[in-house]
PDB file of C-alpha atoms in Angstrom:
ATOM      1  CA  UNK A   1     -14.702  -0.448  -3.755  1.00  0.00           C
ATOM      2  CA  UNK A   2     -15.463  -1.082  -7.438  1.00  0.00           C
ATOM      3  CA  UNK A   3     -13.089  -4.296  -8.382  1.00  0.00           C
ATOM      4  CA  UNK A   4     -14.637  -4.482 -11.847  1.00  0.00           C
ATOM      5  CA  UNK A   5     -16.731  -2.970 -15.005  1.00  0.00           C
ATOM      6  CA  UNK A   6     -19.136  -4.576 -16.812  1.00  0.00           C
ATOM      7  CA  UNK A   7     -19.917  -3.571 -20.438  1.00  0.00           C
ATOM      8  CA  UNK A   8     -23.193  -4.693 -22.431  1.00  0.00           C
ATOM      9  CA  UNK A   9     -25.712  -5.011 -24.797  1.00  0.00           C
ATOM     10  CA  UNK A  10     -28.206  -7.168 -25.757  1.00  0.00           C
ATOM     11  CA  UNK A  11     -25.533  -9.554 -27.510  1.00  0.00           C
ATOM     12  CA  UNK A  12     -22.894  -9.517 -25.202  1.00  0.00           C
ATOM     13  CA  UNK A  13     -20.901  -8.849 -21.722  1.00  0.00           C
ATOM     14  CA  UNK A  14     -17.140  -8.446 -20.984  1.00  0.00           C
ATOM     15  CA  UNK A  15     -16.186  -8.384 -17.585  1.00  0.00           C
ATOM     16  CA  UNK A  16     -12.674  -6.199 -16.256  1.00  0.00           C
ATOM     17  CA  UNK A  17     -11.063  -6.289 -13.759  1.00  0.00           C
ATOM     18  CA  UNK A  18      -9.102  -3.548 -12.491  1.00  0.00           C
ATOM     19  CA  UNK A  19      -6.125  -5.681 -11.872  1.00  0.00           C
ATOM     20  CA  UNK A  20      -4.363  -5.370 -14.702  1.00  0.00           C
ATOM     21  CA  UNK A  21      -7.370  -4.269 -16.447  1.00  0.00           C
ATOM     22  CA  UNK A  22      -7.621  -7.061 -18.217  1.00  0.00           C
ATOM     23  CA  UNK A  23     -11.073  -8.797 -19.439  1.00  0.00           C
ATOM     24  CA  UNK A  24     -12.611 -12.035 -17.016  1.00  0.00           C
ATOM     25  CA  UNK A  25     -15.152 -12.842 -18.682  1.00  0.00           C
ATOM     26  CA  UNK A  26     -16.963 -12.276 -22.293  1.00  0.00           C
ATOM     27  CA  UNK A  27     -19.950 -13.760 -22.904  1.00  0.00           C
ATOM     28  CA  UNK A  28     -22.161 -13.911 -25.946  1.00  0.00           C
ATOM     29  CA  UNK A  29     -26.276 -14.551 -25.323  1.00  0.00           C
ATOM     30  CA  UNK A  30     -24.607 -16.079 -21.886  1.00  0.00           C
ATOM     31  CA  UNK A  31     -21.834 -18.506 -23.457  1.00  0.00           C
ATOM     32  CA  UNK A  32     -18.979 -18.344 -21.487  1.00  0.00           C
ATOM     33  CA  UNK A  33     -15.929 -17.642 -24.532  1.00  0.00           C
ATOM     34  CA  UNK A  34     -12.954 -16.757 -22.557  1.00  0.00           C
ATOM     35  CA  UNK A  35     -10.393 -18.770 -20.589  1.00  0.00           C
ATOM     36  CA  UNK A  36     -11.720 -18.810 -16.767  1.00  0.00           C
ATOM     37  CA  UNK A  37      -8.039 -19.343 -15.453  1.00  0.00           C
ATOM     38  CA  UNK A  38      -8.153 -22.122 -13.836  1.00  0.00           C
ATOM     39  CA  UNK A  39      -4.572 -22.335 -11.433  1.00  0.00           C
ATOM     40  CA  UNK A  40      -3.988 -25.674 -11.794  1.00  0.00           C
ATOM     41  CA  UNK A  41      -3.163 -25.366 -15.406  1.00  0.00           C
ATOM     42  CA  UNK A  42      -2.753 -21.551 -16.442  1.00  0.00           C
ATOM     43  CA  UNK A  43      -4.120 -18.590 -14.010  1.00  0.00           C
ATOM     44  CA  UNK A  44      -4.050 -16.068 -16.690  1.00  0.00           C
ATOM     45  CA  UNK A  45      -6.984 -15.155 -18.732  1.00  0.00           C
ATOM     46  CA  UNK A  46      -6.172 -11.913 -20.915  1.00  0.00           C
ATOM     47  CA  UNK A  47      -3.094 -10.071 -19.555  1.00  0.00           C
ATOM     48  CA  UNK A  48      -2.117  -6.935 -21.161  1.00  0.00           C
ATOM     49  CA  UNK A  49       1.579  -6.519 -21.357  1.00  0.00           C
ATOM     50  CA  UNK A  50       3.316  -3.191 -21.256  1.00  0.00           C
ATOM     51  CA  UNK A  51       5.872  -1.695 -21.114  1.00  0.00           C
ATOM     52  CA  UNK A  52       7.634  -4.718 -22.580  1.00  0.00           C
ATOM     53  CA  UNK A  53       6.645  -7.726 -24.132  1.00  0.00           C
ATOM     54  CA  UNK A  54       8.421 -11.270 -23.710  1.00  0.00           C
ATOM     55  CA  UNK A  55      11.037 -11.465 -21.818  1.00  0.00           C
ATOM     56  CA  UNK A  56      14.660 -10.197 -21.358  1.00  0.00           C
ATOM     57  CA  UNK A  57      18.076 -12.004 -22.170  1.00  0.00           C
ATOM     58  CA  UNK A  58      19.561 -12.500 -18.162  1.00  0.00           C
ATOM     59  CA  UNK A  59      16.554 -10.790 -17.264  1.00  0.00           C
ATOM     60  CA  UNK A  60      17.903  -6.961 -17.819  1.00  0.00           C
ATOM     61  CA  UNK A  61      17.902  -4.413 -20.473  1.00  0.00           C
ATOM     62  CA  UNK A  62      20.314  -1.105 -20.139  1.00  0.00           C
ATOM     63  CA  UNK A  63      19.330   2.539 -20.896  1.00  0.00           C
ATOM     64  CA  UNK A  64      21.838   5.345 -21.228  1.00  0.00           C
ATOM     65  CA  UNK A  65      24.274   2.933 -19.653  1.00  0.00           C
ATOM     66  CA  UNK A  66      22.468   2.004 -16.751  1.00  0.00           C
ATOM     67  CA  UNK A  67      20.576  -1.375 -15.513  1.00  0.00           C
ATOM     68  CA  UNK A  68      17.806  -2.544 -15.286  1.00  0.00           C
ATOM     69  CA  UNK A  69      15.267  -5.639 -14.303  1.00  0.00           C
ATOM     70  CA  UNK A  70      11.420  -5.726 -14.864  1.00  0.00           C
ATOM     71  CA  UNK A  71       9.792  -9.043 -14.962  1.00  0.00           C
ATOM     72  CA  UNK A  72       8.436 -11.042 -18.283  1.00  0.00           C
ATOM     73  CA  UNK A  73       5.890  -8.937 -20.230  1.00  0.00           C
ATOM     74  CA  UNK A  74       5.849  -5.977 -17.969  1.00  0.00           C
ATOM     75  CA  UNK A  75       3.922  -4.548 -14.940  1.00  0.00           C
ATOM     76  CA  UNK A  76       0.903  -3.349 -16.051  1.00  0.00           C
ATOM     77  CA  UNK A  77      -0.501  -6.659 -15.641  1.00  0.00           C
ATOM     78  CA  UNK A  78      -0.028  -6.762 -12.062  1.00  0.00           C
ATOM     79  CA  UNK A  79      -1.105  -3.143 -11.554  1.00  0.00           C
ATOM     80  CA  UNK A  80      -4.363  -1.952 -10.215  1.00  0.00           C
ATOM     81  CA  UNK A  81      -5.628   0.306 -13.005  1.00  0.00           C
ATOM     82  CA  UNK A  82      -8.015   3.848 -12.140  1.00  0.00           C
ATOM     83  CA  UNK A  83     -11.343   4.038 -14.107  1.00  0.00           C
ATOM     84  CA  UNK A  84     -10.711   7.435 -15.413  1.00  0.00           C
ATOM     85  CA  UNK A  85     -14.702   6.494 -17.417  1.00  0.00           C
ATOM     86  CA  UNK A  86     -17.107   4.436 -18.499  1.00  0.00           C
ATOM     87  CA  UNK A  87     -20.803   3.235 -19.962  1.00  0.00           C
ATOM     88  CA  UNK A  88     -22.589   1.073 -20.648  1.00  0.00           C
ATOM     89  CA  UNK A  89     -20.720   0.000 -24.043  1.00  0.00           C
ATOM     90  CA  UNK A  90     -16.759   1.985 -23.397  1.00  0.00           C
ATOM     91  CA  UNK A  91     -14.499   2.012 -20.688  1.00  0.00           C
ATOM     92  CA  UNK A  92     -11.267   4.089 -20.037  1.00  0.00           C
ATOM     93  CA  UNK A  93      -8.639   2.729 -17.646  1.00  0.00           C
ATOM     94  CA  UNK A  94      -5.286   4.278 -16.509  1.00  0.00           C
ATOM     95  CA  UNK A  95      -2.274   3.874 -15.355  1.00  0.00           C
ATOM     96  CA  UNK A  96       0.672   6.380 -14.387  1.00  0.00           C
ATOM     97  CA  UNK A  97       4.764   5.947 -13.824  1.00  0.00           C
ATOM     98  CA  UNK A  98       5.823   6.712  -9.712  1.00  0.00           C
ATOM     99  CA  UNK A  99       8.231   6.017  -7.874  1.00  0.00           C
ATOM    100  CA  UNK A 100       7.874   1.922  -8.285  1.00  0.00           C
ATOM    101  CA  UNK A 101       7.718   2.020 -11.523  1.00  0.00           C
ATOM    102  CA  UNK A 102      10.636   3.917 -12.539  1.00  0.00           C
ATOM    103  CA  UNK A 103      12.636   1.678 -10.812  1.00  0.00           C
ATOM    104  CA  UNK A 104      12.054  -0.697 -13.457  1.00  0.00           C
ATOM    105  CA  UNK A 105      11.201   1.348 -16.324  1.00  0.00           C
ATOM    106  CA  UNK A 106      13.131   5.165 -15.906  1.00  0.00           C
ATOM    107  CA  UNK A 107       9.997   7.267 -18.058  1.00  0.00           C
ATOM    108  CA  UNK A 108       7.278   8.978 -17.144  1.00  0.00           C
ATOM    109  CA  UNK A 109       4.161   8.141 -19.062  1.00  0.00           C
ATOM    110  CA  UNK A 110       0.374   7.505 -18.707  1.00  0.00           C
ATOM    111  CA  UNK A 111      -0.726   3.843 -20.184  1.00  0.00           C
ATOM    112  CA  UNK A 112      -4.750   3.614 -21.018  1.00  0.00           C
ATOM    113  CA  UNK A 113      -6.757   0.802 -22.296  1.00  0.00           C
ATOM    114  CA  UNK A 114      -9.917   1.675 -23.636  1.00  0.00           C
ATOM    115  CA  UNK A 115     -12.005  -1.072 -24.802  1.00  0.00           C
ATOM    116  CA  UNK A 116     -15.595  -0.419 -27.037  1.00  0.00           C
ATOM    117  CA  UNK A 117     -18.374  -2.493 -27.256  1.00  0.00           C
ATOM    118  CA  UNK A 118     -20.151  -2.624 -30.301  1.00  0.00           C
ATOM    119  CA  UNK A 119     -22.433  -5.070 -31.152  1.00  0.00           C
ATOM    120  CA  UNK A 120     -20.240  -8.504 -31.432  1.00  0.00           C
ATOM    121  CA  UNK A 121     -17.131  -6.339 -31.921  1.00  0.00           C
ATOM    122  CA  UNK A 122     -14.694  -5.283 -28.673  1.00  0.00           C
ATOM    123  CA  UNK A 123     -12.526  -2.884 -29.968  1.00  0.00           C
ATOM    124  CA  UNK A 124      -9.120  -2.509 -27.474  1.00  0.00           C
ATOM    125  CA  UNK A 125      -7.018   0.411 -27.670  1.00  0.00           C
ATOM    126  CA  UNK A 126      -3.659   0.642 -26.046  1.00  0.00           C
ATOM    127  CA  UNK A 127      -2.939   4.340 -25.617  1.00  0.00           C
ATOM    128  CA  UNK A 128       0.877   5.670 -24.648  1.00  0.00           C
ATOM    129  CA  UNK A 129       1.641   8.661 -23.410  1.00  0.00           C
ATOM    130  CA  UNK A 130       5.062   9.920 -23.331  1.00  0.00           C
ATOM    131  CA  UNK A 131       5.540  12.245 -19.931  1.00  0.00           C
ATOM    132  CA  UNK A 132       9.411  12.083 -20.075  1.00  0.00           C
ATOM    133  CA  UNK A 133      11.561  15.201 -20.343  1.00  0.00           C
ATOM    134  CA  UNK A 134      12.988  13.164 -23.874  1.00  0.00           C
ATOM    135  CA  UNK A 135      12.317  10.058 -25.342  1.00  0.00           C
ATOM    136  CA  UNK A 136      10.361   7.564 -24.007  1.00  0.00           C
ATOM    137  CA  UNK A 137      10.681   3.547 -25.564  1.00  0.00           C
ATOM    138  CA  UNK A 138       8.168   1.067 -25.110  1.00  0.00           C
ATOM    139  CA  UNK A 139       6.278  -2.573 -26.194  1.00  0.00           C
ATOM    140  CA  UNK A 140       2.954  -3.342 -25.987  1.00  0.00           C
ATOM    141  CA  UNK A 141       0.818  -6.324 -26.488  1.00  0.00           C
ATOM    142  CA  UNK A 142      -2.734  -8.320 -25.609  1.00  0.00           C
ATOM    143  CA  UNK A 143      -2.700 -11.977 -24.438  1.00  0.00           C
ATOM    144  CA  UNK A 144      -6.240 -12.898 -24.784  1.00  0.00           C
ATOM    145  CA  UNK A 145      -6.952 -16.522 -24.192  1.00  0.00           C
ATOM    146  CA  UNK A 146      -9.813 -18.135 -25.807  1.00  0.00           C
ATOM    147  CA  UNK A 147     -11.684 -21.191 -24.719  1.00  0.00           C
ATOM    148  CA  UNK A 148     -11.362 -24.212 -26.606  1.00  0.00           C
ATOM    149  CA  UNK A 149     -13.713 -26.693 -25.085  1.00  0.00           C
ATOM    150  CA  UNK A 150     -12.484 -30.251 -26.074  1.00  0.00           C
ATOM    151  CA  UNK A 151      -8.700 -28.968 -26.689  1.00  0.00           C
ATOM    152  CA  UNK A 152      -7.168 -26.992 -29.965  1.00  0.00           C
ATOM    153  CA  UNK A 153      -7.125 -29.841 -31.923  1.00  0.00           C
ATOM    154  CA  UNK A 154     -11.246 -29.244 -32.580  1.00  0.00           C
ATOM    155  CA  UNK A 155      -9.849 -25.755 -34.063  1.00  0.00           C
ATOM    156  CA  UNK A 156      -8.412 -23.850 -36.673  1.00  0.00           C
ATOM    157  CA  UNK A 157      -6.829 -20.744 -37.464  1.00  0.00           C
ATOM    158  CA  UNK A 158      -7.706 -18.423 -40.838  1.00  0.00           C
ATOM    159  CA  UNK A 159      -5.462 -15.959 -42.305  1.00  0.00           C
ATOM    160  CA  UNK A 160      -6.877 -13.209 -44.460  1.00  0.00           C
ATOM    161  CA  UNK A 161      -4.312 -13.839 -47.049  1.00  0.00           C
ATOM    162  CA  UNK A 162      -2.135 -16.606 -47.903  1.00  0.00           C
ATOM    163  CA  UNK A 163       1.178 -16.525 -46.218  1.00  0.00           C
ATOM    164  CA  UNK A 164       4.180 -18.711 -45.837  1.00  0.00           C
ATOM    165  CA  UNK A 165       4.141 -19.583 -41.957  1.00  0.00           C
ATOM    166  CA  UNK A 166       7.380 -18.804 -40.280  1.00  0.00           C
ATOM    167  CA  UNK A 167       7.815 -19.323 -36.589  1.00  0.00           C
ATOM    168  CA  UNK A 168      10.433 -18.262 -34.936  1.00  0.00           C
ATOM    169  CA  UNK A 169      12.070 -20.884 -32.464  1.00  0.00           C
ATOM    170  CA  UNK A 170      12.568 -20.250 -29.336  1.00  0.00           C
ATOM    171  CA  UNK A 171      15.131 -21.654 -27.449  1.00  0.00           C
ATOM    172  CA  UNK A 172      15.689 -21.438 -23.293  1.00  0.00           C
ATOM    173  CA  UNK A 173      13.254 -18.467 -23.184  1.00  0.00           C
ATOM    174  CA  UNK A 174      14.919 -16.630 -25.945  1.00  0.00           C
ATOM    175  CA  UNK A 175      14.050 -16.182 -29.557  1.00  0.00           C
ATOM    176  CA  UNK A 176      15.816 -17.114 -32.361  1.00  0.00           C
ATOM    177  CA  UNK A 177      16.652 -15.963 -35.986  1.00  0.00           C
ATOM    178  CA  UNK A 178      15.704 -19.143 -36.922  1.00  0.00           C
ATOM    179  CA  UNK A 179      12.914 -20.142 -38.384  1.00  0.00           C
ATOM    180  CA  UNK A 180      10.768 -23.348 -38.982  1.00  0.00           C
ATOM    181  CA  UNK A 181       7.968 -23.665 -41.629  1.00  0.00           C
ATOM    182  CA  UNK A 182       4.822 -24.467 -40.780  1.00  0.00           C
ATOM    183  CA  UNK A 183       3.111 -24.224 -44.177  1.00  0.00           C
ATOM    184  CA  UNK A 184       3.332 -22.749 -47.536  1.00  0.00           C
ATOM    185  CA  UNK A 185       0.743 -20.507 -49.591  1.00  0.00           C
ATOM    186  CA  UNK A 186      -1.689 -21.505 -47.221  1.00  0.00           C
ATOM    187  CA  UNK A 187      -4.584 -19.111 -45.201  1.00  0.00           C
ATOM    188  CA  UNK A 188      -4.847 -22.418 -42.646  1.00  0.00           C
ATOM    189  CA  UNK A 189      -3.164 -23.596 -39.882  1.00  0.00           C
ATOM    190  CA  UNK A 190      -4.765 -26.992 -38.404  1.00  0.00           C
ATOM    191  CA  UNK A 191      -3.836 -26.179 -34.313  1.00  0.00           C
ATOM    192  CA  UNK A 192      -2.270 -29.125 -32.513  1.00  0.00           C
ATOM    193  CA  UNK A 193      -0.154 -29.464 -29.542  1.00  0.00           C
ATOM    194  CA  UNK A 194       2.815 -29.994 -31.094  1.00  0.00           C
ATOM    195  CA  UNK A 195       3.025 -26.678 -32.579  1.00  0.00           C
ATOM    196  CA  UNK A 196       4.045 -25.476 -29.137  1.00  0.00           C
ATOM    197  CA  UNK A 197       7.420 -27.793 -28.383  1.00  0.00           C
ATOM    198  CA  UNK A 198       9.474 -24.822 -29.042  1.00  0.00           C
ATOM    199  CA  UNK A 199       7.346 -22.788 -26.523  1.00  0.00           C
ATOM    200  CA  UNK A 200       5.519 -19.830 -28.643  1.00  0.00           C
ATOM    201  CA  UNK A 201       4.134 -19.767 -32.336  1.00  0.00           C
ATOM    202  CA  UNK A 202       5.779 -16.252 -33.365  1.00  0.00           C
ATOM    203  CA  UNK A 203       4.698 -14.760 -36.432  1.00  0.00           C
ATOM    204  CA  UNK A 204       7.317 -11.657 -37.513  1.00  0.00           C
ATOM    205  CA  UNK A 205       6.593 -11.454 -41.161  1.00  0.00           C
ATOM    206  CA  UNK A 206       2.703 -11.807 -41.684  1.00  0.00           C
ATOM    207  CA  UNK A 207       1.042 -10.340 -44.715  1.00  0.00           C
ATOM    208  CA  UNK A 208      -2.526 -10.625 -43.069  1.00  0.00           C
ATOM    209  CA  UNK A 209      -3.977  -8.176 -40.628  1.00  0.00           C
ATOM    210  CA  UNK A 210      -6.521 -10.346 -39.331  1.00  0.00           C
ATOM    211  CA  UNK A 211      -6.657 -14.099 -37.810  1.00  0.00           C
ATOM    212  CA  UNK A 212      -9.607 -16.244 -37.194  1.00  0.00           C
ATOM    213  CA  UNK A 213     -10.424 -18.865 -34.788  1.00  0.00           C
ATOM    214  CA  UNK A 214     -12.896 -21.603 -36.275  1.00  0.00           C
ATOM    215  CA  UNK A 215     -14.312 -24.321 -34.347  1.00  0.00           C
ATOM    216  CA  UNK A 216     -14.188 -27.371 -36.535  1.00  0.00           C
ATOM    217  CA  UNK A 217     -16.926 -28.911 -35.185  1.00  0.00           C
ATOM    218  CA  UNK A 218     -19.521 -26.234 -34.294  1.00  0.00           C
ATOM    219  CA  UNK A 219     -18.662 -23.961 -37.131  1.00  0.00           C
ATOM    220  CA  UNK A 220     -18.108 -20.928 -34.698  1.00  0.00           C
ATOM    221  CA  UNK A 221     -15.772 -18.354 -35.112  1.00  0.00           C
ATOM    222  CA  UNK A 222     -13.683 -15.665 -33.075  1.00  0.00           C
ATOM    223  CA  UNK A 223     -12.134 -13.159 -35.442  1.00  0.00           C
ATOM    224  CA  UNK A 224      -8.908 -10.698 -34.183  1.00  0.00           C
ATOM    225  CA  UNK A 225      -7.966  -7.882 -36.159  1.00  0.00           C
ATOM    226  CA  UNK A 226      -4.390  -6.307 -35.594  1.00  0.00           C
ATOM    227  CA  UNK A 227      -3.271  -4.303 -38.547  1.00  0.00           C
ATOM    228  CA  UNK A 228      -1.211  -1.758 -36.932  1.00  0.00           C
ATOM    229  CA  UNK A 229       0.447  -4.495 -34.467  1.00  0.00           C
ATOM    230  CA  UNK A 230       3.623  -6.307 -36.579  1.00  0.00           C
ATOM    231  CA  UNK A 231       3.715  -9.421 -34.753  1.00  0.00           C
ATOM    232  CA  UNK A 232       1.335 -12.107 -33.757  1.00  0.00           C
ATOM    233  CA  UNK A 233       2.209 -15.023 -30.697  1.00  0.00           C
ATOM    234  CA  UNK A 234       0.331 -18.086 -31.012  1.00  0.00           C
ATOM    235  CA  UNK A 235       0.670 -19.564 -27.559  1.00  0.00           C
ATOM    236  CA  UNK A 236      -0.739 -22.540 -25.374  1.00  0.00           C
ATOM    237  CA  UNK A 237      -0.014 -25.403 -23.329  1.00  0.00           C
ATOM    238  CA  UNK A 238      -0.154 -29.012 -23.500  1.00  0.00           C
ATOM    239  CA  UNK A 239      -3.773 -30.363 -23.153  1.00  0.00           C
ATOM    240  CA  UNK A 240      -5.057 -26.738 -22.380  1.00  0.00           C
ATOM    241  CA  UNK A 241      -8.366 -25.831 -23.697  1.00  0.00           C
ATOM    242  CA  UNK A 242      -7.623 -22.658 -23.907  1.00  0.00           C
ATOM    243  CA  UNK A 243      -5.770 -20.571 -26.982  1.00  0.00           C
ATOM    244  CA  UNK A 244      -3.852 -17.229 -26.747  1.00  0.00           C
ATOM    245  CA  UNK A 245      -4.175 -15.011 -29.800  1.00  0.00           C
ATOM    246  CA  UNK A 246      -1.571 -11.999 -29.289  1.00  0.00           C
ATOM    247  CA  UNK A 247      -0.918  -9.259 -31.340  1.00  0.00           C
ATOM    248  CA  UNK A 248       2.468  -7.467 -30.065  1.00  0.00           C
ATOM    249  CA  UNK A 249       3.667  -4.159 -30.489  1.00  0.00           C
ATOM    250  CA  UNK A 250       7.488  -5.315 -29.919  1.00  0.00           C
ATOM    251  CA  UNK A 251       9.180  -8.676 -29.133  1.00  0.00           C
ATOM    252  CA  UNK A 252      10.822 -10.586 -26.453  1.00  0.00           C
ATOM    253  CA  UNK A 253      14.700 -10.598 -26.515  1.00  0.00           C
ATOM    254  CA  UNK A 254      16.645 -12.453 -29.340  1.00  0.00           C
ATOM    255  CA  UNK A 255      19.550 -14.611 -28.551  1.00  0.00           C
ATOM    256  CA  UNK A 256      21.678 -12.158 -30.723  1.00  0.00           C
ATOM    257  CA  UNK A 257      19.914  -9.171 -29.317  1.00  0.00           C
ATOM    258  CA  UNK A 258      20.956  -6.122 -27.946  1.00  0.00           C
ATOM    259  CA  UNK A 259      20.942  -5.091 -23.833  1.00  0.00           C
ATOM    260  CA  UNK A 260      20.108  -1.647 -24.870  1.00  0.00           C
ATOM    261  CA  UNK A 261      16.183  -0.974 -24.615  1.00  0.00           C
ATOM    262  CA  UNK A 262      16.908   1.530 -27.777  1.00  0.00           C
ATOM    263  CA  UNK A 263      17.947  -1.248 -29.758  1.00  0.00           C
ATOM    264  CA  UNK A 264      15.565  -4.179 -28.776  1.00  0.00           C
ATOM    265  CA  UNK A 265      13.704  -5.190 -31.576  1.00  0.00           C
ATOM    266  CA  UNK A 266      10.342  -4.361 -32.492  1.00  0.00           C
ATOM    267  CA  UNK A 267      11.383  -1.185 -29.841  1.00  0.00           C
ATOM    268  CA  UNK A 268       8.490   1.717 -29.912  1.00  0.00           C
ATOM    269  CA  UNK A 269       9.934   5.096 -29.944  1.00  0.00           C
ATOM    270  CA  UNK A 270       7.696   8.427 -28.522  1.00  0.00           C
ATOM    271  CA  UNK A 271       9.269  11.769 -28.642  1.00  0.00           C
ATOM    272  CA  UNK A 272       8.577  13.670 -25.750  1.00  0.00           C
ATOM    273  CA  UNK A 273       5.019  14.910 -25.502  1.00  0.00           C
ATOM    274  CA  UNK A 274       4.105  12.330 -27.551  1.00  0.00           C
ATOM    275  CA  UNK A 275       1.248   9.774 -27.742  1.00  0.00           C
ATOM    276  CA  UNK A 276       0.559   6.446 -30.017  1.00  0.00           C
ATOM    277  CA  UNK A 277      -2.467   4.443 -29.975  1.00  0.00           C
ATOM    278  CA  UNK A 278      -2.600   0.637 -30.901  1.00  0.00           C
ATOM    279  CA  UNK A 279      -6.015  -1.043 -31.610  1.00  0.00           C
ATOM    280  CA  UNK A 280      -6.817  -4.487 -31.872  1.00  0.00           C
ATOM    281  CA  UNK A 281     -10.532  -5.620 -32.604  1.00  0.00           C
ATOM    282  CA  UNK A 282     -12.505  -8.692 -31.394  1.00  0.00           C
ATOM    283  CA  UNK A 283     -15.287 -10.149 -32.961  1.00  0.00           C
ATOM    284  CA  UNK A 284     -17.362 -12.510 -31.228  1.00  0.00           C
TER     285      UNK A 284
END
């Protein structure tokens, strides 16, 4: 049985697994530039989250008056995904609501990540479709973690436009309206462990549709572009060498925030029949 897909070219590889159908490994002439998951500090390496992102205040969420639990950041992660196709450079995988599901999450849809090689640029697209005799609501989000050999404090992140950077706390899982500054008209942000004593670095009100990671020392540079994804999560641990870049398609609950899915913030709405797409690129 095929537990993985390989796409290449003469620049790169990216390994994924169908687990989740998330990405292992990418490579660039042979360097290793993804986090390998090692258990002892953070097993994850690039899960994609769906239907929800974050997590949920007292771990439910209600829809047309009933309950309902699903776990931090959704299933999908922890799903086996079908190949539905793939080449050398593109790769379709799918995933469909049954009966488990929908005892979490009461739609019917069909979830597919499609992710293009091209050149140095991985293009990911999350693609929703709405199956549900009525509206369907939904979150989506990447949590790609990058090595950082030597920690984040060799690194850098670059905004495409100078922005006022407001991070929203969070406090006992939960986010908060409140907000701390972590600099001014600035397209920098110098990385450092103590950015992450509040948990997350969560970006709400970003001007820029594309972040880069720079290597301070070797110059080198991972760019992610998320344009039509309204928040970014900045997220690691202390002493990882590893950093997660995340562009979201929703949020995790607020302390103030609503039970009701319909009213979650950053909530994705598809009428029935309906299908979105949400593309994030990757260049390497």
């Amino acid at each position: 049985m095929v537990e993985q897909i390989i796409l290449s070219n003469d620049i790169m590889s990216v390994t994924i697994s169908l687990m989740g159908a998330q990405m292992t490994s990418v490579k660039k002439y042979g360097k290793e530039l993804l986090w390998q998951g090692d258990p002892s500090v953070w097993a994850g390496q690039a899960p994609v989250l769906f239907p929800l992102c974050g997590g949920l205040k007292d771990g439910i969420y209600t829809y047309l008056g009933k309950e309902y639990s699903i776990e931090k950041h959704g299933f999908a992660r922890k799903s086996e995904f079908k190949v539905e196709s793939n080449s050398r450079t593109q790769a379709v995988f799918m995933i469909s609501s049954d009966e488990e599901t929908k005892k979490q999450y009461p739609f019917d849809f069909e979830f597919r990540i499609i992710y293009t090689l091209n050149d140095t640029e991985l293009s990911v697209e999350y693609k929703v479709s709405n199956l549900t005799d009525g509206p369907m609501y939904y979150s989506v989000g990447s949590h790609e973690a990058y090595s950082c050999p030597g920690g984040i404090g060799n690194y850098t992140l670059l905004f495409d436009k100078k922005e006022n950077l407001l991070s929203n706390l969070v406090l006992d899982g939960l986010i908060s309206r409140r907000c701390i500054s972590l600099g001014e008209n600035t397209d920098k942000l110098k990385l450092s462990y103590d950015l992450f004593d509040f948990d997350s670095v969560i970006f709400s009100s970003l001007k820029s549709d594309k972040v880069t990671l720079k290597n301070d020392v070797s110059g080198e540079e991972i760019s992610v572009e998320f344009k039509d994804h309204p928040y970014l999560v900045i997220w690691t641990i202390k002493d990882a060498e590893y950093i997660c870049i995340e562009p979201w398609c929703g949020m995790g609950s607020f302390e103030d925030g609503d039970y009701d899915i319909t009213k979650r913030d950053g909530i994705n709405c598809l009428k029935k029949d309906g299908c979105a797409s949400h593309i994030h690129k990757i260049t390497f």
